[in-house]
PDB file of N, CA and C in Angstrom:
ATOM      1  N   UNK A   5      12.887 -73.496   8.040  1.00 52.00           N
ATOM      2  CA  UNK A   5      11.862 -72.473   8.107  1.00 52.00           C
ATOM      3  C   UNK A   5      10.878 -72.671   6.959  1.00 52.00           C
ATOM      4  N   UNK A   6       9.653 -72.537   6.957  1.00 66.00           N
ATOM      5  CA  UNK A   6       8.585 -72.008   6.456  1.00 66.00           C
ATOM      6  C   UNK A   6       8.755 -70.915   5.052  1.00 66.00           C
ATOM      7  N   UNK A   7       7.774 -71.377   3.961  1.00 88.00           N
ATOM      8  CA  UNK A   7       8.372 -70.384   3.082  1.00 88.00           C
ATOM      9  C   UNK A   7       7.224 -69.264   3.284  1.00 88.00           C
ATOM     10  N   UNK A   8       7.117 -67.942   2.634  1.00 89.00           N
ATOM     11  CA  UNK A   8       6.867 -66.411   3.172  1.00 89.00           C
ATOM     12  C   UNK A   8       5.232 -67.470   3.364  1.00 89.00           C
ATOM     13  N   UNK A   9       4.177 -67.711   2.682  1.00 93.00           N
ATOM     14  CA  UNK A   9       2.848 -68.000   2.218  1.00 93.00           C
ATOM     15  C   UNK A   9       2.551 -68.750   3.550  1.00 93.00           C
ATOM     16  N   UNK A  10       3.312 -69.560   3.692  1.00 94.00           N
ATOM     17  CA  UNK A  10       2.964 -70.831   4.825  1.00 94.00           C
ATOM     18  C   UNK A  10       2.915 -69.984   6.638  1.00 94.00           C
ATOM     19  N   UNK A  11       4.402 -69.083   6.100  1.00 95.00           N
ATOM     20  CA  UNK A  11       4.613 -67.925   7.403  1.00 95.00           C
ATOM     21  C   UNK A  11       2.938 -66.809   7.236  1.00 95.00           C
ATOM     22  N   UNK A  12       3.155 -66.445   6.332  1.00 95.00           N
ATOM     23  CA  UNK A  12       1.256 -65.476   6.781  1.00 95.00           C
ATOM     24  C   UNK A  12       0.367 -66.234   6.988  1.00 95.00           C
ATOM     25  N   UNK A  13      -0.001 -67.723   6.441  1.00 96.00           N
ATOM     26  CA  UNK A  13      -0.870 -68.437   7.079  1.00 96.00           C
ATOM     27  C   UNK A  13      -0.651 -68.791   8.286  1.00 96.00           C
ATOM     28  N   UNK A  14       0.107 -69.115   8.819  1.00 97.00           N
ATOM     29  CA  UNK A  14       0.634 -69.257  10.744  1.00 97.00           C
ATOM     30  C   UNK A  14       0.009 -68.193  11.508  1.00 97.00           C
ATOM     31  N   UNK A  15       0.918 -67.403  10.672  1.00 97.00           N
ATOM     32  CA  UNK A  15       0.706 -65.802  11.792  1.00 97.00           C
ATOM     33  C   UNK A  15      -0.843 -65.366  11.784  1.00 97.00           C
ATOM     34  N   UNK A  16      -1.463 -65.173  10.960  1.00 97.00           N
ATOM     35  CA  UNK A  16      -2.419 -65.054  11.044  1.00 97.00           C
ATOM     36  C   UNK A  16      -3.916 -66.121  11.652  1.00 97.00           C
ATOM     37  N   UNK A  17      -3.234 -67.331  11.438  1.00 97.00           N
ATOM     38  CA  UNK A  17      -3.728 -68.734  12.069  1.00 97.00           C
ATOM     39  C   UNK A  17      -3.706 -68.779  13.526  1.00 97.00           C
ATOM     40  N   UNK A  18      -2.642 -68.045  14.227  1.00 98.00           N
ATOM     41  CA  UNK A  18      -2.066 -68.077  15.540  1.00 98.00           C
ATOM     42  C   UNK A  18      -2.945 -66.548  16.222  1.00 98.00           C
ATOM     43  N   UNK A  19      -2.443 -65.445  15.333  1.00 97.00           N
ATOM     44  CA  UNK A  19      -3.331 -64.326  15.943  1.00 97.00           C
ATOM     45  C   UNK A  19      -5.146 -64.192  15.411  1.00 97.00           C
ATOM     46  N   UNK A  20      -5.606 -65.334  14.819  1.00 95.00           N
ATOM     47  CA  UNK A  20      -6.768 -65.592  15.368  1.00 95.00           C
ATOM     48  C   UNK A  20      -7.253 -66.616  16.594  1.00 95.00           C
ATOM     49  N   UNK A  21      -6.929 -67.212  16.600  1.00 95.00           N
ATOM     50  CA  UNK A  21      -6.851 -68.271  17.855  1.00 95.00           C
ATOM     51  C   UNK A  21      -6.489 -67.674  19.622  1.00 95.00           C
ATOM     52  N   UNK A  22      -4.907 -66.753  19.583  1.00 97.00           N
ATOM     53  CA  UNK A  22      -4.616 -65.959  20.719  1.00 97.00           C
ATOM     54  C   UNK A  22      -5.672 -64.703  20.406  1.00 97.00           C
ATOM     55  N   UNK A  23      -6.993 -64.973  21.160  1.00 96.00           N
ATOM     56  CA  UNK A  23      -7.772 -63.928  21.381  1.00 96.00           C
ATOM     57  C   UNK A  23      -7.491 -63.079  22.435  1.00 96.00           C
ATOM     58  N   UNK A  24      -6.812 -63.644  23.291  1.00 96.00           N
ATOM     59  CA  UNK A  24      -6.100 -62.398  24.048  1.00 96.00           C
ATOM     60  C   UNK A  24      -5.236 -61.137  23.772  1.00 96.00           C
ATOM     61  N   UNK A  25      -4.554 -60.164  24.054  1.00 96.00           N
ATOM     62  CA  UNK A  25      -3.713 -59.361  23.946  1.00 96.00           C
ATOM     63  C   UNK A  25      -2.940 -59.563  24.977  1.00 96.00           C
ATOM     64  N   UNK A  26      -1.291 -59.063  24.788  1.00 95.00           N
ATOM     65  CA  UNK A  26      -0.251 -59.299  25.520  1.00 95.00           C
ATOM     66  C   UNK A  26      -0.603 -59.032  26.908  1.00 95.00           C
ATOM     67  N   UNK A  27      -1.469 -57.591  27.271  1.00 95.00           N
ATOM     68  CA  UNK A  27      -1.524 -57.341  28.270  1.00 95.00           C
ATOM     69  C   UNK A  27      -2.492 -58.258  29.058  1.00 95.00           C
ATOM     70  N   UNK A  28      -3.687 -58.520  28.560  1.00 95.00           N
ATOM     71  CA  UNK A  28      -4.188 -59.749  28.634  1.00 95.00           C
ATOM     72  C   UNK A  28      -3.899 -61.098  29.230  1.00 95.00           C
ATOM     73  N   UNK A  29      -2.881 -61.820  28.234  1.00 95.00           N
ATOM     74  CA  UNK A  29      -2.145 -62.939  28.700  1.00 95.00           C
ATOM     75  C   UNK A  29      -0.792 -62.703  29.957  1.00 95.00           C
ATOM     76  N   UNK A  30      -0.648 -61.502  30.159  1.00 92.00           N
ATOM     77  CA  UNK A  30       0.398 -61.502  31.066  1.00 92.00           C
ATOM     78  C   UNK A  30       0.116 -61.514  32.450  1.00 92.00           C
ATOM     79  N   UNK A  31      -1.381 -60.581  32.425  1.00 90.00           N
ATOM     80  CA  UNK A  31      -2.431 -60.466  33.648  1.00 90.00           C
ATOM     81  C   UNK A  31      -2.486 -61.164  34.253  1.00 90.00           C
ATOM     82  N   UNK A  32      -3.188 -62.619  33.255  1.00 91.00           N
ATOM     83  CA  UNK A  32      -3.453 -63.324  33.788  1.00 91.00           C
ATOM     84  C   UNK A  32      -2.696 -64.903  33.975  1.00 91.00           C
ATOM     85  N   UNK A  33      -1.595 -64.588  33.367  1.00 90.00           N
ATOM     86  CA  UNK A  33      -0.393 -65.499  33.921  1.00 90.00           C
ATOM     87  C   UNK A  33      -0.019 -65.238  35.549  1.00 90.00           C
ATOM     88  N   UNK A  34       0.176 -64.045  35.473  1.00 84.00           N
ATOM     89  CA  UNK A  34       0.501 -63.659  36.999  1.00 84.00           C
ATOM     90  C   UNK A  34      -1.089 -63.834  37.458  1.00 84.00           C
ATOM     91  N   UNK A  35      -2.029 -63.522  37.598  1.00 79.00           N
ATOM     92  CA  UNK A  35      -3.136 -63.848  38.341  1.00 79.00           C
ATOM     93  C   UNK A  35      -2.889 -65.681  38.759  1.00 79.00           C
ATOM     94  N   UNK A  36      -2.590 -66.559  37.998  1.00 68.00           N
ATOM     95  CA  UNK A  36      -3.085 -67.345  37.926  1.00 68.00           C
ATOM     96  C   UNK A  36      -1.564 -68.486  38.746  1.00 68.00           C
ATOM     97  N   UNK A  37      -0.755 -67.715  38.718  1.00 56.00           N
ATOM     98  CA  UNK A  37       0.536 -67.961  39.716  1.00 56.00           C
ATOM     99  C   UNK A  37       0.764 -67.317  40.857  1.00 56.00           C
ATOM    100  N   UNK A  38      -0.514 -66.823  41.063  1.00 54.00           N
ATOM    101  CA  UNK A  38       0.041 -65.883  42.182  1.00 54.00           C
ATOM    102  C   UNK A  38      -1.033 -67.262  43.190  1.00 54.00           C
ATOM    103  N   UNK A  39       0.006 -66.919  44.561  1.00 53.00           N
ATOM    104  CA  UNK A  39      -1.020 -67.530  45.722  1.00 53.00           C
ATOM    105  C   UNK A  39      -0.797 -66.426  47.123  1.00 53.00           C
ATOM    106  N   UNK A  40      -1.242 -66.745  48.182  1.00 49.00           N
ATOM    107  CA  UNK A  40      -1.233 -66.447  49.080  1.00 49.00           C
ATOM    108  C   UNK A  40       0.160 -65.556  49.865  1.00 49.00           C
ATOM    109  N   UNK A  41       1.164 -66.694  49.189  1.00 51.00           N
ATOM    110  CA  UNK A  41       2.425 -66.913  49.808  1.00 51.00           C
ATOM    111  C   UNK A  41       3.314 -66.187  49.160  1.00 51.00           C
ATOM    112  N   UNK A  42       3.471 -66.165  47.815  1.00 52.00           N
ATOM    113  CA  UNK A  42       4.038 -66.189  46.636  1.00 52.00           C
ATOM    114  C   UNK A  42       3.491 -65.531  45.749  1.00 52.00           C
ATOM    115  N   UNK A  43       4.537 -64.821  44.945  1.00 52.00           N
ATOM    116  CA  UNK A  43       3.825 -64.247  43.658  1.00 52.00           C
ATOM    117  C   UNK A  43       5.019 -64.371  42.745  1.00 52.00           C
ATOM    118  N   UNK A  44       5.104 -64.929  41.467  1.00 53.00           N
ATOM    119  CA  UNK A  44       6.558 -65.307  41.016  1.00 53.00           C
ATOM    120  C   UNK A  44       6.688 -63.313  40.545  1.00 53.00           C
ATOM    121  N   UNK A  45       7.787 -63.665  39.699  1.00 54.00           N
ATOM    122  CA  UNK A  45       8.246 -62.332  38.823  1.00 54.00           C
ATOM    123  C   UNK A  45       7.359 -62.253  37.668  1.00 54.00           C
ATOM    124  N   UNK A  46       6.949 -60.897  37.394  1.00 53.00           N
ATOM    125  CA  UNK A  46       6.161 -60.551  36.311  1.00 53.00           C
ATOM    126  C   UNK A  46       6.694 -61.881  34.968  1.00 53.00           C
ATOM    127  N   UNK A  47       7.749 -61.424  34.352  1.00 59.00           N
ATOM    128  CA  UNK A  47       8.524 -62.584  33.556  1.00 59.00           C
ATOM    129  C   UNK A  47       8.556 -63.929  33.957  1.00 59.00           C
ATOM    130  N   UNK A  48       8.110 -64.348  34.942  1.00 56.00           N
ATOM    131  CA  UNK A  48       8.766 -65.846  35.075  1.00 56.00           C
ATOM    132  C   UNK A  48       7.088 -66.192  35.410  1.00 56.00           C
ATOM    133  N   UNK A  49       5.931 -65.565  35.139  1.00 58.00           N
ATOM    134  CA  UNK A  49       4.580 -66.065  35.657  1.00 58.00           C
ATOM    135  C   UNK A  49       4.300 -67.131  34.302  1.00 58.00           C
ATOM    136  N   UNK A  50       3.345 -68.088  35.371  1.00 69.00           N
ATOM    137  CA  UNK A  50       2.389 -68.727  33.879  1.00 69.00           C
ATOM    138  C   UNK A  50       3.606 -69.725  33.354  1.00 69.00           C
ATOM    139  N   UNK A  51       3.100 -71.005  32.982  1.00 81.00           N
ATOM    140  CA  UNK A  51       4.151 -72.146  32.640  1.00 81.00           C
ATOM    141  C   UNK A  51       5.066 -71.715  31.033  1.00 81.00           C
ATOM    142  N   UNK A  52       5.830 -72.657  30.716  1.00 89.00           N
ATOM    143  CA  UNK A  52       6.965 -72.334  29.855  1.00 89.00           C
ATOM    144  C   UNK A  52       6.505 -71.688  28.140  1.00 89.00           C
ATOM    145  N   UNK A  53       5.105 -72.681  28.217  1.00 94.00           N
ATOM    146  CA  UNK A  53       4.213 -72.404  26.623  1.00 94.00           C
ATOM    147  C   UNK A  53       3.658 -71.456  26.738  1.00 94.00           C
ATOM    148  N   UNK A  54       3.164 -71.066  27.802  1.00 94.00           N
ATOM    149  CA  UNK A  54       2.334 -70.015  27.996  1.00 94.00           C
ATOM    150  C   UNK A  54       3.459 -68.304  27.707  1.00 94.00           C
ATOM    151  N   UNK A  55       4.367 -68.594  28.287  1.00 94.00           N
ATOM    152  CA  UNK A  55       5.209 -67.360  28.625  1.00 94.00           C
ATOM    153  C   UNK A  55       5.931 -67.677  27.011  1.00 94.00           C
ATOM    154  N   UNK A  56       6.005 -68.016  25.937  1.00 96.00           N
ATOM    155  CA  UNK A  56       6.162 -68.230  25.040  1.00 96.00           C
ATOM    156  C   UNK A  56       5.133 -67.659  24.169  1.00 96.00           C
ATOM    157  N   UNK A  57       4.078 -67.995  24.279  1.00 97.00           N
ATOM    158  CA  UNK A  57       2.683 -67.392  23.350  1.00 97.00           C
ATOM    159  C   UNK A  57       2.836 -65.625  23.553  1.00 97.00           C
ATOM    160  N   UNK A  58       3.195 -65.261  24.775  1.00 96.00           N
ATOM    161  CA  UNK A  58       3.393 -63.785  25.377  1.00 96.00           C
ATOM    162  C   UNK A  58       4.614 -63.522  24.566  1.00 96.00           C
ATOM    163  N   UNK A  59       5.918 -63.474  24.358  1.00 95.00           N
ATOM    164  CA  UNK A  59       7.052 -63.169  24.243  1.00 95.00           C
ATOM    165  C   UNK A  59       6.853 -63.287  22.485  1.00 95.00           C
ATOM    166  N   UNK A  60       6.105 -64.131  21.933  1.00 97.00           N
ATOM    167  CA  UNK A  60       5.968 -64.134  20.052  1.00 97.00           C
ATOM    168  C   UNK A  60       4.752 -62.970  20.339  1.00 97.00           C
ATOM    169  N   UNK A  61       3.629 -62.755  21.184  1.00 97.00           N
ATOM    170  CA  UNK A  61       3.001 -61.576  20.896  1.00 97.00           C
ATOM    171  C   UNK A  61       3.506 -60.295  20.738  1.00 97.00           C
ATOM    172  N   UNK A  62       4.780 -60.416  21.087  1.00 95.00           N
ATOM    173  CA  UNK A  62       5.256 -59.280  21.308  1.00 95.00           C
ATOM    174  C   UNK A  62       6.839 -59.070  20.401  1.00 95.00           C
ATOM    175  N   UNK A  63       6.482 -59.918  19.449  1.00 96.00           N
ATOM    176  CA  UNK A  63       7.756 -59.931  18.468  1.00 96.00           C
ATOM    177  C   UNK A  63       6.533 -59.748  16.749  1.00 96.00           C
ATOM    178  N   UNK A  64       7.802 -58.992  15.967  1.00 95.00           N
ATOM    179  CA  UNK A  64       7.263 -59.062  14.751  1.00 95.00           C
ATOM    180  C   UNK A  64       7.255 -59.775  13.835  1.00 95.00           C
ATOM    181  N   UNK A  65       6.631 -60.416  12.925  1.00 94.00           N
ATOM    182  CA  UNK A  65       6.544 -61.713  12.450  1.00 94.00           C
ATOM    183  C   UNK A  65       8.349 -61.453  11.685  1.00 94.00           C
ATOM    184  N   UNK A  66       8.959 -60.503  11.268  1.00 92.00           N
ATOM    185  CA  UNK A  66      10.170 -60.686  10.806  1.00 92.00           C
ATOM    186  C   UNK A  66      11.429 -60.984  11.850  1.00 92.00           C
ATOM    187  N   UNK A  67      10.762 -60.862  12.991  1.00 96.00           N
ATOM    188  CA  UNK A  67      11.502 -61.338  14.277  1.00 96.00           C
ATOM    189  C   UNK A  67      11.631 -62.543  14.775  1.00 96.00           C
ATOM    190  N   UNK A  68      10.567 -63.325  14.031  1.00 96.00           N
ATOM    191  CA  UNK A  68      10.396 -64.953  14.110  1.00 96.00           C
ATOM    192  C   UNK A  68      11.537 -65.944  14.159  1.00 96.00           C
ATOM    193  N   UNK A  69      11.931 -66.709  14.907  1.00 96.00           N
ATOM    194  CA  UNK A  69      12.606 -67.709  14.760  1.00 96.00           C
ATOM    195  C   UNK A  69      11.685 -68.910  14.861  1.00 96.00           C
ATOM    196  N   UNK A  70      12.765 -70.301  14.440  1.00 96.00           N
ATOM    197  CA  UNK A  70      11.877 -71.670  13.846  1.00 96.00           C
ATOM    198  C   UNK A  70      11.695 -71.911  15.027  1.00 96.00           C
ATOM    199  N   UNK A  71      12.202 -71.550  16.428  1.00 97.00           N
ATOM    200  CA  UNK A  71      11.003 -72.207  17.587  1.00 97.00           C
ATOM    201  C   UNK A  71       9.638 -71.547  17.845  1.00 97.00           C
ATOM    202  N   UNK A  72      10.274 -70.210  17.538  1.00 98.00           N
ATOM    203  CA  UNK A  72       8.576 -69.426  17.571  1.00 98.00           C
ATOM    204  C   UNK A  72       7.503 -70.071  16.857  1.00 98.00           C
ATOM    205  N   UNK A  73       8.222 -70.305  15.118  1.00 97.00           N
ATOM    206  CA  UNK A  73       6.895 -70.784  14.490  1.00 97.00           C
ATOM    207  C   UNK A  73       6.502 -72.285  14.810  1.00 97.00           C
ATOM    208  N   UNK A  74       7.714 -73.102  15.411  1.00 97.00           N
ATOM    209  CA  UNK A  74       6.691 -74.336  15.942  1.00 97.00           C
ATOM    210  C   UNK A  74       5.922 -73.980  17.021  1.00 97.00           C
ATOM    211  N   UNK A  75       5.775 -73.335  18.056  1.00 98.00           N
ATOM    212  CA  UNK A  75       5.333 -73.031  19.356  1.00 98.00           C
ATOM    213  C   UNK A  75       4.127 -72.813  18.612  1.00 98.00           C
ATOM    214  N   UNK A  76       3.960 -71.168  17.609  1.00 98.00           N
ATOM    215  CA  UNK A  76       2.735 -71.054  16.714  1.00 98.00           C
ATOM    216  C   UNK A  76       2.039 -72.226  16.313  1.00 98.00           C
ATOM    217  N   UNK A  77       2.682 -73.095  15.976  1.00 97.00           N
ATOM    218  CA  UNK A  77       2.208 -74.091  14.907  1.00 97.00           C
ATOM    219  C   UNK A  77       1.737 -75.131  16.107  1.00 97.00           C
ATOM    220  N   UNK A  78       2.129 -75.519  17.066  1.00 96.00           N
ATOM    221  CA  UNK A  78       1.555 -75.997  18.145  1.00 96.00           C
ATOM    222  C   UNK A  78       0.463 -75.231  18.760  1.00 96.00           C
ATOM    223  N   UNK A  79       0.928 -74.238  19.250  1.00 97.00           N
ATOM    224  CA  UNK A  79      -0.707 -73.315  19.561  1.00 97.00           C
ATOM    225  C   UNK A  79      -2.110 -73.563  18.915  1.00 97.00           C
ATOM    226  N   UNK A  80      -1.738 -73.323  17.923  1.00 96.00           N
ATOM    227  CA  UNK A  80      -3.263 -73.149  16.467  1.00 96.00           C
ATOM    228  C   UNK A  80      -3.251 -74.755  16.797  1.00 96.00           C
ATOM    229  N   UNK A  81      -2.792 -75.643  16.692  1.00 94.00           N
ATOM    230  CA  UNK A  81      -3.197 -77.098  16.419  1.00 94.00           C
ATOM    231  C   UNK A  81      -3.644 -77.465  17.976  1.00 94.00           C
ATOM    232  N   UNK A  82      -3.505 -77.211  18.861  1.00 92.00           N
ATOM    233  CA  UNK A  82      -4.262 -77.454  20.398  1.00 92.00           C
ATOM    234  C   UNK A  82      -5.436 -76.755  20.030  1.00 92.00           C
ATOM    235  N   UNK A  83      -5.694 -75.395  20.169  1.00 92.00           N
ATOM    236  CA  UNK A  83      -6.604 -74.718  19.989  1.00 92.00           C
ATOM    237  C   UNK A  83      -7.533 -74.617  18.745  1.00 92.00           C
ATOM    238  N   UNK A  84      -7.578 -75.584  18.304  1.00 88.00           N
ATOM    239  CA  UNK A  84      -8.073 -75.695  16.849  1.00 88.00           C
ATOM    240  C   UNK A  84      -8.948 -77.039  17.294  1.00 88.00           C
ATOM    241  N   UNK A  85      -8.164 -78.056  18.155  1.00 81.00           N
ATOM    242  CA  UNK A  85      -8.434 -79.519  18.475  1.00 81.00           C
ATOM    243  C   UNK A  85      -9.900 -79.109  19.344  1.00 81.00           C
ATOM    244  N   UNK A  86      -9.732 -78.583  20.106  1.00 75.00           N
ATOM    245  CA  UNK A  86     -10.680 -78.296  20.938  1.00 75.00           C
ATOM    246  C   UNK A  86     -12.043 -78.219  20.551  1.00 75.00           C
ATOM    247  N   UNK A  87     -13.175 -79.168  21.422  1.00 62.00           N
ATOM    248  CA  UNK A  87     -14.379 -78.725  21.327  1.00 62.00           C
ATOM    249  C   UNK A  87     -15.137 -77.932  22.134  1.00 62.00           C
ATOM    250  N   UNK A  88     -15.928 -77.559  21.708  1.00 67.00           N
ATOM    251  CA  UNK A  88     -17.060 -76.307  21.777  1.00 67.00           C
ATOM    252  C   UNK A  88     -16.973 -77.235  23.861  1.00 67.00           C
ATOM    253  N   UNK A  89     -16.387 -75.801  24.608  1.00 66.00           N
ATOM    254  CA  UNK A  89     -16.778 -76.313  26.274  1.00 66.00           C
ATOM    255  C   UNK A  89     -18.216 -75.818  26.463  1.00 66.00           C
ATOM    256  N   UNK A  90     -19.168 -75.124  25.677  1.00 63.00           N
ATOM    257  CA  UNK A  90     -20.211 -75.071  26.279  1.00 63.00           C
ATOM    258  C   UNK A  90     -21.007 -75.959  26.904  1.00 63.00           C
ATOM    259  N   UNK A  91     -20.972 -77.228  26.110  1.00 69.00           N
ATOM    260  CA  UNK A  91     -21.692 -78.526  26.350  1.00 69.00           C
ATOM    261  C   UNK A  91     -21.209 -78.951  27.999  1.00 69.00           C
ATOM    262  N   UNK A  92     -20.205 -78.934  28.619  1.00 70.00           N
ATOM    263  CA  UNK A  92     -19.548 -79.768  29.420  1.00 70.00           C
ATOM    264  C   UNK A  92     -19.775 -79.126  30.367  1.00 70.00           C
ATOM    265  N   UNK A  93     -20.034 -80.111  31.344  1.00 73.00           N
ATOM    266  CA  UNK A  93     -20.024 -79.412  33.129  1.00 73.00           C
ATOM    267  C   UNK A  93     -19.500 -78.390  33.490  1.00 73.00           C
ATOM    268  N   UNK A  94     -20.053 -77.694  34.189  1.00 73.00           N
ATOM    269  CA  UNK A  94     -19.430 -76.338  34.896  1.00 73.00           C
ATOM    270  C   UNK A  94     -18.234 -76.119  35.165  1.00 73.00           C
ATOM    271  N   UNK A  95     -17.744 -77.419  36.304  1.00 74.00           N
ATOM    272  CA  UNK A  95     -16.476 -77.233  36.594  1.00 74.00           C
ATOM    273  C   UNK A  95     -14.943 -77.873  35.636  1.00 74.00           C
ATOM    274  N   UNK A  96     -16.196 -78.925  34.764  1.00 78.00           N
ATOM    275  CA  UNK A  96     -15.067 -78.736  33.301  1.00 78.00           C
ATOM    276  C   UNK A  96     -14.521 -77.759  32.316  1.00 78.00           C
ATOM    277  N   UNK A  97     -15.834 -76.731  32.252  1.00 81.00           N
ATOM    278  CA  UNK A  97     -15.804 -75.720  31.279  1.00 81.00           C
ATOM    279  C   UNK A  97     -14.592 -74.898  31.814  1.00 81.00           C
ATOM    280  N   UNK A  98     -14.561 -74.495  33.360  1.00 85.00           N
ATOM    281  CA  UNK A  98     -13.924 -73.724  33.370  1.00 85.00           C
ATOM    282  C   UNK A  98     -12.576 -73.965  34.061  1.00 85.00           C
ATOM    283  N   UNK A  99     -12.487 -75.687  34.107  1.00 87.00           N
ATOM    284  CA  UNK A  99     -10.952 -75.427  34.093  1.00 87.00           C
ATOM    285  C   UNK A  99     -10.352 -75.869  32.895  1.00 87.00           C
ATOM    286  N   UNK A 100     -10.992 -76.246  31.463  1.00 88.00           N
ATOM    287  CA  UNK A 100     -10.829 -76.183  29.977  1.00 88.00           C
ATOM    288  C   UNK A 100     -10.768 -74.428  29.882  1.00 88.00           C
ATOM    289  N   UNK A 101     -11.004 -73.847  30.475  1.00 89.00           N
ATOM    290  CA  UNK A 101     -11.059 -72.378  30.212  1.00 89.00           C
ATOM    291  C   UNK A 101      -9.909 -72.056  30.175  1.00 89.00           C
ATOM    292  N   UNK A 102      -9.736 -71.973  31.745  1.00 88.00           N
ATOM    293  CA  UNK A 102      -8.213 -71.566  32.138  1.00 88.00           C
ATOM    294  C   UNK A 102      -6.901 -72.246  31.563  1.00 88.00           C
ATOM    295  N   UNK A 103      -6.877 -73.571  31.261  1.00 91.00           N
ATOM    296  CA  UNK A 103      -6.082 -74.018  30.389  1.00 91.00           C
ATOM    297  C   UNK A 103      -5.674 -72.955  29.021  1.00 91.00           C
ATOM    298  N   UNK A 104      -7.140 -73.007  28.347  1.00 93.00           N
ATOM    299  CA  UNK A 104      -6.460 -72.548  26.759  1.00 93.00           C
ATOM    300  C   UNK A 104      -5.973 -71.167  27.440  1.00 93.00           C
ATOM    301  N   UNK A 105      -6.669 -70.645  28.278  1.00 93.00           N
ATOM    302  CA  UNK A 105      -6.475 -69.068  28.575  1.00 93.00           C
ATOM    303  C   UNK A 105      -4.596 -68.999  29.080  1.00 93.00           C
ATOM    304  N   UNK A 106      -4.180 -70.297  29.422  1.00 93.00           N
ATOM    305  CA  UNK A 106      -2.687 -69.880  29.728  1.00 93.00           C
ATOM    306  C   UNK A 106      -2.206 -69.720  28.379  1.00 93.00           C
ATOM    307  N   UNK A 107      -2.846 -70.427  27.010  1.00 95.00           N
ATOM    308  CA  UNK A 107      -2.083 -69.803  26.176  1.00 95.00           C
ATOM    309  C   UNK A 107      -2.559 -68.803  25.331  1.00 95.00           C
ATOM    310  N   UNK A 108      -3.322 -68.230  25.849  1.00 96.00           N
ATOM    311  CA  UNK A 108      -3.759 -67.194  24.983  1.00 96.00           C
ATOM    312  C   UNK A 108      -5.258 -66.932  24.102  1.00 96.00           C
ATOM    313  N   UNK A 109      -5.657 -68.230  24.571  1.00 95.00           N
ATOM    314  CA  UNK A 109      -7.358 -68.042  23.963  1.00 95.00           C
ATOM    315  C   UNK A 109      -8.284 -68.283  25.001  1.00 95.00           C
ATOM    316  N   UNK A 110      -9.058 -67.219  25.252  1.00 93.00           N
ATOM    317  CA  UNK A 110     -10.237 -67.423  25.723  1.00 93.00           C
ATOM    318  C   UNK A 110     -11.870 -67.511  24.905  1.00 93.00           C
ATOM    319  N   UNK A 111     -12.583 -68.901  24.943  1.00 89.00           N
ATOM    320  CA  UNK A 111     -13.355 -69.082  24.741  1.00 89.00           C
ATOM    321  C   UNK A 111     -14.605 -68.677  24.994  1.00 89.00           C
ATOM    322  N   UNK A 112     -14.441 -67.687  25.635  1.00 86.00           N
ATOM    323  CA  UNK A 112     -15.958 -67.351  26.124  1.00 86.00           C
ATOM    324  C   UNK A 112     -15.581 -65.592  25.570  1.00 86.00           C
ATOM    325  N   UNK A 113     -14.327 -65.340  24.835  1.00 87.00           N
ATOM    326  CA  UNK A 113     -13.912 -64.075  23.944  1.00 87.00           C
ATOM    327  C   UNK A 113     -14.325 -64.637  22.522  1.00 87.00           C
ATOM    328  N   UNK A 114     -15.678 -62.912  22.415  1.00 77.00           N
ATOM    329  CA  UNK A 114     -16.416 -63.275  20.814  1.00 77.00           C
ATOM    330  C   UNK A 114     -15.389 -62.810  19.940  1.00 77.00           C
TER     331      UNK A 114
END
């Protein structure tokens, strides 16, 4: 584990980046698994990282375990990598959208 300094830089590194809110990211996990046919379970929507970014939103940083803070520490470093999608084609922008948006950042959120 992380010593306390390195842990508030994460957490706070991570809940700037997840510009979403829980209710937010859960929405639209299930929006985004749902089809025609099918709609999974509230809990089981949205792939494994994604439903991970949801489940640490909803824990307190003293609730943390060392997979949470790598998951964190993976989050912020994808979402950090990323360049500005304004530049890029339409239908790039917005399936670069929906990507970060499974884990919790939306880019087009000021």
């Amino acid at each position: 584990m992380t010593d306390a300094r390195e842990l508030d830089a994460l957490w706070e590194d991570f809940h700037r980046v997840v510009n979403m809110t829980s209710q937010e990211l859960a929405s639209w996990l299930r929006v985004r698994d749902a089809d025609e046919a099918t709609e999974p379970l509230p809990d089981q929507a949205g792939p494994p990282l994604g439903q991970r970014v949801l489940a640490i939103l909803q824990k307190r940083r003293t609730d943390l375990t060392d997979d949470d803070i790598r998951v964190m520490s993976l989050v912020v470093d994808m979402v950090s990598g990323q360049t500005d999608i304004a530049n890029e084609p339409e239908g790039e922008q917005t399936r670069r959208r929906h990507e970060l948006m499974t884990i919790g950042h939306d880019p087009l959120k000021p």
